[in-house]
Amino acid sequence: MRNSVLKLGVVALAAVGSVQFATAQKAPQFGKASIDELIDAMTPEEKAELLIGPGMPGYAGLVPLEGEPDVRVLGAAGGTAPIERLGIPETVFADGPAGLRIQPKRKNDPNTYYATAFPVGTSLASSWNTDLIESVGEAMGEEVKEYGVDVLLAPALNIQRNPLNGRNFEYYSEDPLVAGKIAAAYIKGIQSHKVGTSMKHFAANNQESNRLSVNAHITERAMREIYLKGFEIAVKEAKPWTVMTAYNKIDGIYASASHDLLTTVLRDEWGYKGLVMTDWFGGYPGFGAIMDSTQVSDVVAQIEAGNDLMMPGTAAQKSKLIQAIKNGTIDEAAVRNSLRRVLEYVAASPTVKDGKYSNKPDLKAHAEVTRSVATEGMVLLKNEGDVLPFTKKSGTIAVFGDTSYSFIAGGTGSGDVNEAYTISLIEGLNNAGYKIDKDLQAAYVPFVEKVTAEEMARREKNGGLLSDVQRIPEMPLAKDMVAKKAKASEVAVITIGRNAGEQHDRKIANDFYLGQDEVKMINTVADAFHAEGKKVIVILNIGGVIETATWKDKVDAILLAWQPGQEGGNSVADVFSGKSNPSGKLTMTFPVDYYNHASAANFPGFPANDPKEVSYEEGIYVGYRYFNTFEVQPSYEFGFGGSYTTFEYSDLKLSTTNFKDEVEVSVKVTNTGDVAGKEVVQVYLSAPANMVDKPSEELKAFGKTKKLKPGKSETLTFTLTAKDLASFVDAQSAWIAEKGTYTVKVGASSTDIKLTNDMNVSKDITAEKVHNAFDTDVDMKNVLMNN
Ligand code: BGC
């Protein structure tokens, strides 16, 4: 007691002392003084104030919680703290990948602060259209700017290593090139408004089970070729203002405390100049530890590794850092570097540069953007007998499946947007002039309301935002009722819905695989409608991969709509009616069986109910790299997607067949069908594999044609450099393009290769020499698959 009173006294005195010092010396002021002068003038307490975030005031509720200060943007996830004495203003960070996540209502304020729910990351990526993604970024960026936020906590571009990852919907692909190119376009779009992004979660945050401390054992080659590559592309092409480190450990070290990751690779090799922040409570082993004031993350290791800012920041982190600064147990230069990066960011922030925001973004225009973008991310998985587009508007459509009546705009957790509305499938179809069966609607609507309310109450009890997500049960269907509907309706539409989010991975049963209630629904509807010679169309309103092999033959068409944002129902109706021609393609494999994925042997790790360790034994054989090389037949392969028209590929040309440092690949694509459409063109490469084992082919470039009218063509050109040809050779710490014959394969998917051409590399080319990094903390040699 005596001691703590004493301590308090000392702290109080110190504070008084610094205030007196400040008035006497006239503290340098932010904006006038140089960054070095500011840092020199800072007390240890002020340094900690700037490197440890201010918590999450106003995040959860309509008003700040008791004792919390007033906040500029309610619902924002955090920011940097102000230091009044030095004139340093606060700045604001808010989620997330599908649009700005803020609280839509404020106390004693008649205005609303809704943001647009854009399609989820997977949907955006499925467009394979980087120009389009840049324009989505521009729309999102306007909302960030106009709501007074400095940094959007997005994009999220972790690799979809396994279909069960609960946050796959936020991510882009199982392939790093797709992830990197989409992320780069997104960042460019947002940052064009002079607001920041936070590229996350760096790196290898590929599961939610035990995400705060799971130790991922990954080889350096897999890190560099698969888990870092997308981030590398985005850093180099788009320069995100900030990077958010992942929660997990990589080879025994927290990502937020990994010098290899944050300094050797990110800064020294890639030349990154911006700010690095932790994910929220990153470096704490679990949520229990955050609540326990005696525990604290290793802020010294984090800062010395190059992680500048701890988010959202705890009191324990602050006092630990203050002590380390005072005792000299933290590298002074590292603290200085981190302070400099935070101050450089603050100086560039809209808070400082502009300071004006309207709280009135153009939500109307953005609703149009999300409506059309979502259609471009939709993937036509099946369309037997050209049942789609369905143009007949006389007669009624029998609409089945709970989700048809309660469409899912996006996933849960920090990636969820507080949008003003979501257009359901039936609303979308109605808006497009289709007549929906009224009896079905009358039965479904109250049923869905009831089961949804039950599920929401369950989630609220289980942690709210961070609760697991369970699928609502399908409404049971009586066979004779469905038989009547089959007689009376033109066509059947069934929606299968899935949702997931932070903190929990998806389950194999009743999630990846359909539940028995869903199987029964498909069987009942398909039997009844086919008996009448009528078609069945399935809409997949999902955020991640599900099993399709056992039921796809029972239905006539499958449209993968993903979680398409707030205009979802209208977007689906646009494709359903043919107003838009679907041009999305899969950015991941849809396997026949979950266990066909090489990663399934090690997901979510060991022990399965509370994984402490996860070994990426599949090495680089992630997604199609595995399926194609080991000839495992998928249900739908990486890169696959149908269209209402057809395309022909011709005139594949290489600028040289004797590769020196660059080759230009060009190919002509012609619309040979009856309606206008766009085609995603994929360039794969098969490389000689003498030094190291290699996948049978890897994606090296992609592009999308403009909308081609029937009969029209476009020639797409791609450039491949030595680094594109190279694989990472661990023994030499280098990216090497081996000598030998390379086959350039241009295709409509990873297995539907249309044209090939060979080229030769006459001697080994070292495309890039790098540092040795990511030494594995366990022996991976005996467990690795062929690499
Ligand atoms: C998530 C981040 C998010 C942060 C702030 C964390 O739980 O992993 O993606 O940006 O919270 O909301």
PDB file of N, CA, C and O and ligand atoms in Angstrom, residues 56 59 75-78 93-97 101 152-154 156 167 170-171 198 200-201 205 208 211-212 244-245 247 277-281 287 311-312 413-415 465-466 502-503, ligand 1:
ATOM      1  N   MET A  56      -9.791   1.025 -27.594  1.00  0.00           N
ATOM      2  CA  MET A  56     -10.870   1.033 -28.592  1.00  0.00           C
ATOM      3  C   MET A  56     -12.066   1.833 -28.102  1.00  0.00           C
ATOM      4  O   MET A  56     -13.183   1.313 -28.065  1.00  0.00           O
ATOM      5  N   TYR A  59     -15.871   1.699 -29.650  1.00  0.00           N
ATOM      6  CA  TYR A  59     -15.925   0.683 -30.697  1.00  0.00           C
ATOM      7  C   TYR A  59     -17.253  -0.069 -30.682  1.00  0.00           C
ATOM      8  O   TYR A  59     -17.898  -0.254 -31.693  1.00  0.00           O
ATOM      9  N   GLY A  75     -17.419   3.493 -33.477  1.00  0.00           N
ATOM     10  CA  GLY A  75     -17.328   2.193 -34.133  1.00  0.00           C
ATOM     11  C   GLY A  75     -15.998   1.968 -34.829  1.00  0.00           C
ATOM     12  O   GLY A  75     -15.742   0.880 -35.331  1.00  0.00           O
ATOM     13  N   ALA A  76     -15.150   2.987 -34.869  1.00  0.00           N
ATOM     14  CA  ALA A  76     -13.813   2.787 -35.430  1.00  0.00           C
ATOM     15  C   ALA A  76     -13.036   1.888 -34.478  1.00  0.00           C
ATOM     16  O   ALA A  76     -13.281   1.880 -33.272  1.00  0.00           O
ATOM     17  N   ALA A  77     -12.084   1.126 -35.021  1.00  0.00           N
ATOM     18  CA  ALA A  77     -11.427   0.099 -34.206  1.00  0.00           C
ATOM     19  C   ALA A  77     -10.266   0.631 -33.383  1.00  0.00           C
ATOM     20  O   ALA A  77      -9.775  -0.043 -32.499  1.00  0.00           O
ATOM     21  N   GLY A  78      -9.799   1.838 -33.676  1.00  0.00           N
ATOM     22  CA  GLY A  78      -8.656   2.363 -32.922  1.00  0.00           C
ATOM     23  C   GLY A  78      -8.010   3.512 -33.667  1.00  0.00           C
ATOM     24  O   GLY A  78      -8.658   4.194 -34.464  1.00  0.00           O
ATOM     25  N   PHE A  93      -8.385   4.656 -37.169  1.00  0.00           N
ATOM     26  CA  PHE A  93      -8.365   3.455 -38.018  1.00  0.00           C
ATOM     27  C   PHE A  93      -9.726   2.776 -37.926  1.00  0.00           C
ATOM     28  O   PHE A  93     -10.260   2.644 -36.827  1.00  0.00           O
ATOM     29  N   ALA A  94     -10.244   2.305 -39.038  1.00  0.00           N
ATOM     30  CA  ALA A  94     -11.498   1.533 -38.977  1.00  0.00           C
ATOM     31  C   ALA A  94     -11.446   0.369 -39.968  1.00  0.00           C
ATOM     32  O   ALA A  94     -10.817   0.464 -41.025  1.00  0.00           O
ATOM     33  N   ASP A  95     -12.137  -0.723 -39.625  1.00  0.00           N
ATOM     34  CA  ASP A  95     -12.254  -1.857 -40.543  1.00  0.00           C
ATOM     35  C   ASP A  95     -13.108  -1.452 -41.727  1.00  0.00           C
ATOM     36  O   ASP A  95     -13.809  -0.423 -41.658  1.00  0.00           O
ATOM     37  N   GLY A  96     -13.173  -2.231 -42.753  1.00  0.00           N
ATOM     38  CA  GLY A  96     -12.491  -3.479 -43.020  1.00  0.00           C
ATOM     39  C   GLY A  96     -12.631  -3.776 -44.518  1.00  0.00           C
ATOM     40  O   GLY A  96     -13.025  -2.924 -45.334  1.00  0.00           O
ATOM     41  N   PRO A  97     -12.391  -5.025 -44.902  1.00  0.00           N
ATOM     42  CA  PRO A  97     -12.199  -5.393 -46.308  1.00  0.00           C
ATOM     43  C   PRO A  97     -13.400  -5.235 -47.247  1.00  0.00           C
ATOM     44  O   PRO A  97     -13.230  -5.048 -48.440  1.00  0.00           O
ATOM     45  N   ARG A 101     -16.311  -0.091 -41.649  1.00  0.00           N
ATOM     46  CA  ARG A 101     -17.126  -0.595 -40.534  1.00  0.00           C
ATOM     47  C   ARG A 101     -17.153   0.449 -39.420  1.00  0.00           C
ATOM     48  O   ARG A 101     -16.193   0.604 -38.666  1.00  0.00           O
ATOM     49  N   LEU A 152      -8.106   2.648 -43.524  1.00  0.00           N
ATOM     50  CA  LEU A 152      -9.027   1.508 -43.610  1.00  0.00           C
ATOM     51  C   LEU A 152      -8.221   0.240 -43.328  1.00  0.00           C
ATOM     52  O   LEU A 152      -7.186   0.017 -43.958  1.00  0.00           O
ATOM     53  N   LEU A 153      -8.713  -0.576 -42.391  1.00  0.00           N
ATOM     54  CA  LEU A 153      -7.972  -1.787 -42.001  1.00  0.00           C
ATOM     55  C   LEU A 153      -8.243  -2.901 -43.017  1.00  0.00           C
ATOM     56  O   LEU A 153      -8.941  -3.872 -42.752  1.00  0.00           O
ATOM     57  N   ALA A 154      -7.691  -2.766 -44.169  1.00  0.00           N
ATOM     58  CA  ALA A 154      -7.899  -3.655 -45.305  1.00  0.00           C
ATOM     59  C   ALA A 154      -6.859  -3.254 -46.370  1.00  0.00           C
ATOM     60  O   ALA A 154      -6.312  -2.150 -46.269  1.00  0.00           O
ATOM     61  N   ALA A 156      -7.372  -7.623 -46.870  1.00  0.00           N
ATOM     62  CA  ALA A 156      -6.943  -8.853 -46.222  1.00  0.00           C
ATOM     63  C   ALA A 156      -6.594  -9.849 -47.322  1.00  0.00           C
ATOM     64  O   ALA A 156      -7.439 -10.140 -48.161  1.00  0.00           O
ATOM     65  N   ARG A 167     -12.204 -17.143 -42.101  1.00  0.00           N
ATOM     66  CA  ARG A 167     -12.117 -15.811 -42.715  1.00  0.00           C
ATOM     67  C   ARG A 167     -11.748 -15.857 -44.191  1.00  0.00           C
ATOM     68  O   ARG A 167     -11.377 -14.825 -44.763  1.00  0.00           O
ATOM     69  N   GLU A 170     -12.917 -13.067 -46.519  1.00  0.00           N
ATOM     70  CA  GLU A 170     -12.240 -11.766 -46.573  1.00  0.00           C
ATOM     71  C   GLU A 170     -11.047 -11.813 -47.513  1.00  0.00           C
ATOM     72  O   GLU A 170     -10.551 -10.778 -47.947  1.00  0.00           O
ATOM     73  N   TYR A 171     -10.550 -13.023 -47.736  1.00  0.00           N
ATOM     74  CA  TYR A 171      -9.323 -13.197 -48.510  1.00  0.00           C
ATOM     75  C   TYR A 171      -9.641 -13.432 -49.986  1.00  0.00           C
ATOM     76  O   TYR A 171     -10.783 -13.586 -50.374  1.00  0.00           O
ATOM     77  N   SER A 198      -4.375  -0.702 -44.570  1.00  0.00           N
ATOM     78  CA  SER A 198      -3.531  -1.550 -43.739  1.00  0.00           C
ATOM     79  C   SER A 198      -3.597  -2.963 -44.302  1.00  0.00           C
ATOM     80  O   SER A 198      -4.579  -3.677 -44.117  1.00  0.00           O
ATOM     81  N   LYS A 200      -3.275  -6.653 -44.568  1.00  0.00           N
ATOM     82  CA  LYS A 200      -3.242  -7.587 -43.436  1.00  0.00           C
ATOM     83  C   LYS A 200      -3.516  -9.009 -43.891  1.00  0.00           C
ATOM     84  O   LYS A 200      -4.007  -9.186 -45.007  1.00  0.00           O
ATOM     85  N   HIS A 201      -3.291 -10.024 -43.119  1.00  0.00           N
ATOM     86  CA  HIS A 201      -2.594 -10.084 -41.845  1.00  0.00           C
ATOM     87  C   HIS A 201      -1.257 -10.707 -42.161  1.00  0.00           C
ATOM     88  O   HIS A 201      -1.203 -11.889 -42.530  1.00  0.00           O
ATOM     89  N   ASN A 205      -1.629 -15.965 -41.620  1.00  0.00           N
ATOM     90  CA  ASN A 205      -2.805 -16.093 -40.752  1.00  0.00           C
ATOM     91  C   ASN A 205      -3.846 -16.887 -41.552  1.00  0.00           C
ATOM     92  O   ASN A 205      -4.765 -16.330 -42.122  1.00  0.00           O
ATOM     93  N   GLU A 208      -8.405 -19.655 -38.105  1.00  0.00           N
ATOM     94  CA  GLU A 208      -8.924 -18.906 -36.976  1.00  0.00           C
ATOM     95  C   GLU A 208      -8.805 -19.682 -35.666  1.00  0.00           C
ATOM     96  O   GLU A 208      -8.779 -19.092 -34.602  1.00  0.00           O
ATOM     97  N   ARG A 211      -6.133 -18.572 -33.167  1.00  0.00           N
ATOM     98  CA  ARG A 211      -5.383 -17.687 -34.060  1.00  0.00           C
ATOM     99  C   ARG A 211      -4.357 -16.822 -33.326  1.00  0.00           C
ATOM    100  O   ARG A 211      -3.372 -16.411 -33.909  1.00  0.00           O
ATOM    101  N   LEU A 212      -4.599 -16.539 -32.031  1.00  0.00           N
ATOM    102  CA  LEU A 212      -3.686 -15.619 -31.349  1.00  0.00           C
ATOM    103  C   LEU A 212      -2.311 -16.198 -31.059  1.00  0.00           C
ATOM    104  O   LEU A 212      -1.378 -15.450 -30.834  1.00  0.00           O
ATOM    105  N   MET A 244      -0.518  -4.584 -41.300  1.00  0.00           N
ATOM    106  CA  MET A 244      -0.936  -5.159 -40.020  1.00  0.00           C
ATOM    107  C   MET A 244      -0.347  -6.563 -39.903  1.00  0.00           C
ATOM    108  O   MET A 244      -0.557  -7.397 -40.780  1.00  0.00           O
ATOM    109  N   THR A 245       0.376  -6.780 -38.818  1.00  0.00           N
ATOM    110  CA  THR A 245       0.975  -8.106 -38.649  1.00  0.00           C
ATOM    111  C   THR A 245      -0.080  -9.112 -38.190  1.00  0.00           C
ATOM    112  O   THR A 245      -1.084  -8.756 -37.590  1.00  0.00           O
ATOM    113  N   TYR A 247      -1.562 -12.490 -36.109  1.00  0.00           N
ATOM    114  CA  TYR A 247      -1.519 -12.926 -34.712  1.00  0.00           C
ATOM    115  C   TYR A 247      -0.537 -14.077 -34.498  1.00  0.00           C
ATOM    116  O   TYR A 247       0.144 -14.151 -33.487  1.00  0.00           O
ATOM    117  N   MET A 277       1.746  -2.096 -37.859  1.00  0.00           N
ATOM    118  CA  MET A 277       1.003  -2.188 -36.589  1.00  0.00           C
ATOM    119  C   MET A 277       0.654  -3.650 -36.320  1.00  0.00           C
ATOM    120  O   MET A 277       0.596  -4.463 -37.248  1.00  0.00           O
ATOM    121  N   THR A 278       0.389  -3.967 -35.056  1.00  0.00           N
ATOM    122  CA  THR A 278      -0.054  -5.331 -34.750  1.00  0.00           C
ATOM    123  C   THR A 278      -1.521  -5.465 -35.097  1.00  0.00           C
ATOM    124  O   THR A 278      -2.246  -4.475 -35.197  1.00  0.00           O
ATOM    125  N   ASP A 279      -1.971  -6.710 -35.213  1.00  0.00           N
ATOM    126  CA  ASP A 279      -3.406  -6.946 -35.182  1.00  0.00           C
ATOM    127  C   ASP A 279      -3.840  -6.706 -33.734  1.00  0.00           C
ATOM    128  O   ASP A 279      -3.014  -6.604 -32.827  1.00  0.00           O
ATOM    129  N   TRP A 280      -5.131  -6.640 -33.514  1.00  0.00           N
ATOM    130  CA  TRP A 280      -5.661  -6.212 -32.211  1.00  0.00           C
ATOM    131  C   TRP A 280      -5.280  -7.196 -31.095  1.00  0.00           C
ATOM    132  O   TRP A 280      -5.723  -8.324 -31.076  1.00  0.00           O
ATOM    133  N   PHE A 281      -4.405  -6.772 -30.223  1.00  0.00           N
ATOM    134  CA  PHE A 281      -3.832  -7.578 -29.132  1.00  0.00           C
ATOM    135  C   PHE A 281      -2.839  -8.613 -29.654  1.00  0.00           C
ATOM    136  O   PHE A 281      -2.596  -9.618 -29.004  1.00  0.00           O
ATOM    137  N   PHE A 287      -7.182 -14.441 -25.554  1.00  0.00           N
ATOM    138  CA  PHE A 287      -7.996 -13.351 -25.003  1.00  0.00           C
ATOM    139  C   PHE A 287      -7.963 -13.332 -23.473  1.00  0.00           C
ATOM    140  O   PHE A 287      -8.067 -12.281 -22.861  1.00  0.00           O
ATOM    141  N   MET A 311      -1.523  -2.406 -31.352  1.00  0.00           N
ATOM    142  CA  MET A 311      -2.947  -2.065 -31.384  1.00  0.00           C
ATOM    143  C   MET A 311      -3.752  -3.098 -30.619  1.00  0.00           C
ATOM    144  O   MET A 311      -3.402  -4.267 -30.630  1.00  0.00           O
ATOM    145  N   PRO A 312      -4.851  -2.740 -29.991  1.00  0.00           N
ATOM    146  CA  PRO A 312      -5.299  -1.358 -29.836  1.00  0.00           C
ATOM    147  C   PRO A 312      -4.545  -0.653 -28.717  1.00  0.00           C
ATOM    148  O   PRO A 312      -4.688   0.531 -28.529  1.00  0.00           O
ATOM    149  N   GLY A 413     -17.936 -10.579 -38.002  1.00  0.00           N
ATOM    150  CA  GLY A 413     -16.689 -10.128 -37.380  1.00  0.00           C
ATOM    151  C   GLY A 413     -16.289  -8.755 -37.871  1.00  0.00           C
ATOM    152  O   GLY A 413     -17.122  -7.976 -38.340  1.00  0.00           O
ATOM    153  N   SER A 414     -14.997  -8.464 -37.824  1.00  0.00           N
ATOM    154  CA  SER A 414     -14.559  -7.116 -38.179  1.00  0.00           C
ATOM    155  C   SER A 414     -14.729  -6.832 -39.668  1.00  0.00           C
ATOM    156  O   SER A 414     -14.676  -5.684 -40.095  1.00  0.00           O
ATOM    157  N   GLY A 415     -14.957  -7.885 -40.452  1.00  0.00           N
ATOM    158  CA  GLY A 415     -15.170  -7.690 -41.886  1.00  0.00           C
ATOM    159  C   GLY A 415     -16.616  -7.379 -42.234  1.00  0.00           C
ATOM    160  O   GLY A 415     -16.961  -7.206 -43.408  1.00  0.00           O
ATOM    161  N   LEU A 465     -19.812 -10.448 -31.598  1.00  0.00           N
ATOM    162  CA  LEU A 465     -19.052 -10.301 -32.840  1.00  0.00           C
ATOM    163  C   LEU A 465     -18.098 -11.478 -33.078  1.00  0.00           C
ATOM    164  O   LEU A 465     -17.827 -11.863 -34.208  1.00  0.00           O
ATOM    165  N   LEU A 466     -17.581 -12.032 -31.990  1.00  0.00           N
ATOM    166  CA  LEU A 466     -16.583 -13.089 -32.125  1.00  0.00           C
ATOM    167  C   LEU A 466     -17.168 -14.491 -31.891  1.00  0.00           C
ATOM    168  O   LEU A 466     -16.439 -15.458 -31.736  1.00  0.00           O
ATOM    169  N   GLU A 502     -14.714 -14.304 -37.869  1.00  0.00           N
ATOM    170  CA  GLU A 502     -13.519 -14.312 -37.037  1.00  0.00           C
ATOM    171  C   GLU A 502     -13.566 -15.287 -35.884  1.00  0.00           C
ATOM    172  O   GLU A 502     -14.629 -15.521 -35.315  1.00  0.00           O
ATOM    173  N   GLN A 503     -12.414 -15.800 -35.535  1.00  0.00           N
ATOM    174  CA  GLN A 503     -12.234 -16.540 -34.287  1.00  0.00           C
ATOM    175  C   GLN A 503     -12.573 -18.025 -34.396  1.00  0.00           C
ATOM    176  O   GLN A 503     -12.186 -18.790 -33.539  1.00  0.00           O
TER     177      GLN A 503
HETATM  178  C1  BGC B   1      -8.966  -8.608 -36.788  1.00  0.00           C
HETATM  179  C2  BGC B   1      -8.448  -7.561 -37.732  1.00  0.00           C
HETATM  180  C3  BGC B   1      -9.204  -6.266 -37.507  1.00  0.00           C
HETATM  181  C4  BGC B   1      -9.030  -5.857 -36.048  1.00  0.00           C
HETATM  182  C5  BGC B   1      -9.712  -4.556 -35.699  1.00  0.00           C
HETATM  183  C6  BGC B   1      -8.982  -8.151 -35.349  1.00  0.00           C
HETATM  184  O1  BGC B   1      -9.695  -9.039 -34.540  1.00  0.00           O
HETATM  185  O2  BGC B   1      -8.188  -9.778 -36.905  1.00  0.00           O
HETATM  186  O3  BGC B   1      -8.589  -7.984 -39.063  1.00  0.00           O
HETATM  187  O4  BGC B   1      -8.746  -5.266 -38.370  1.00  0.00           O
HETATM  188  O5  BGC B   1      -9.569  -6.881 -35.227  1.00  0.00           O
HETATM  189  O6  BGC B   1     -11.065  -4.683 -35.676  1.00  0.00           O
END
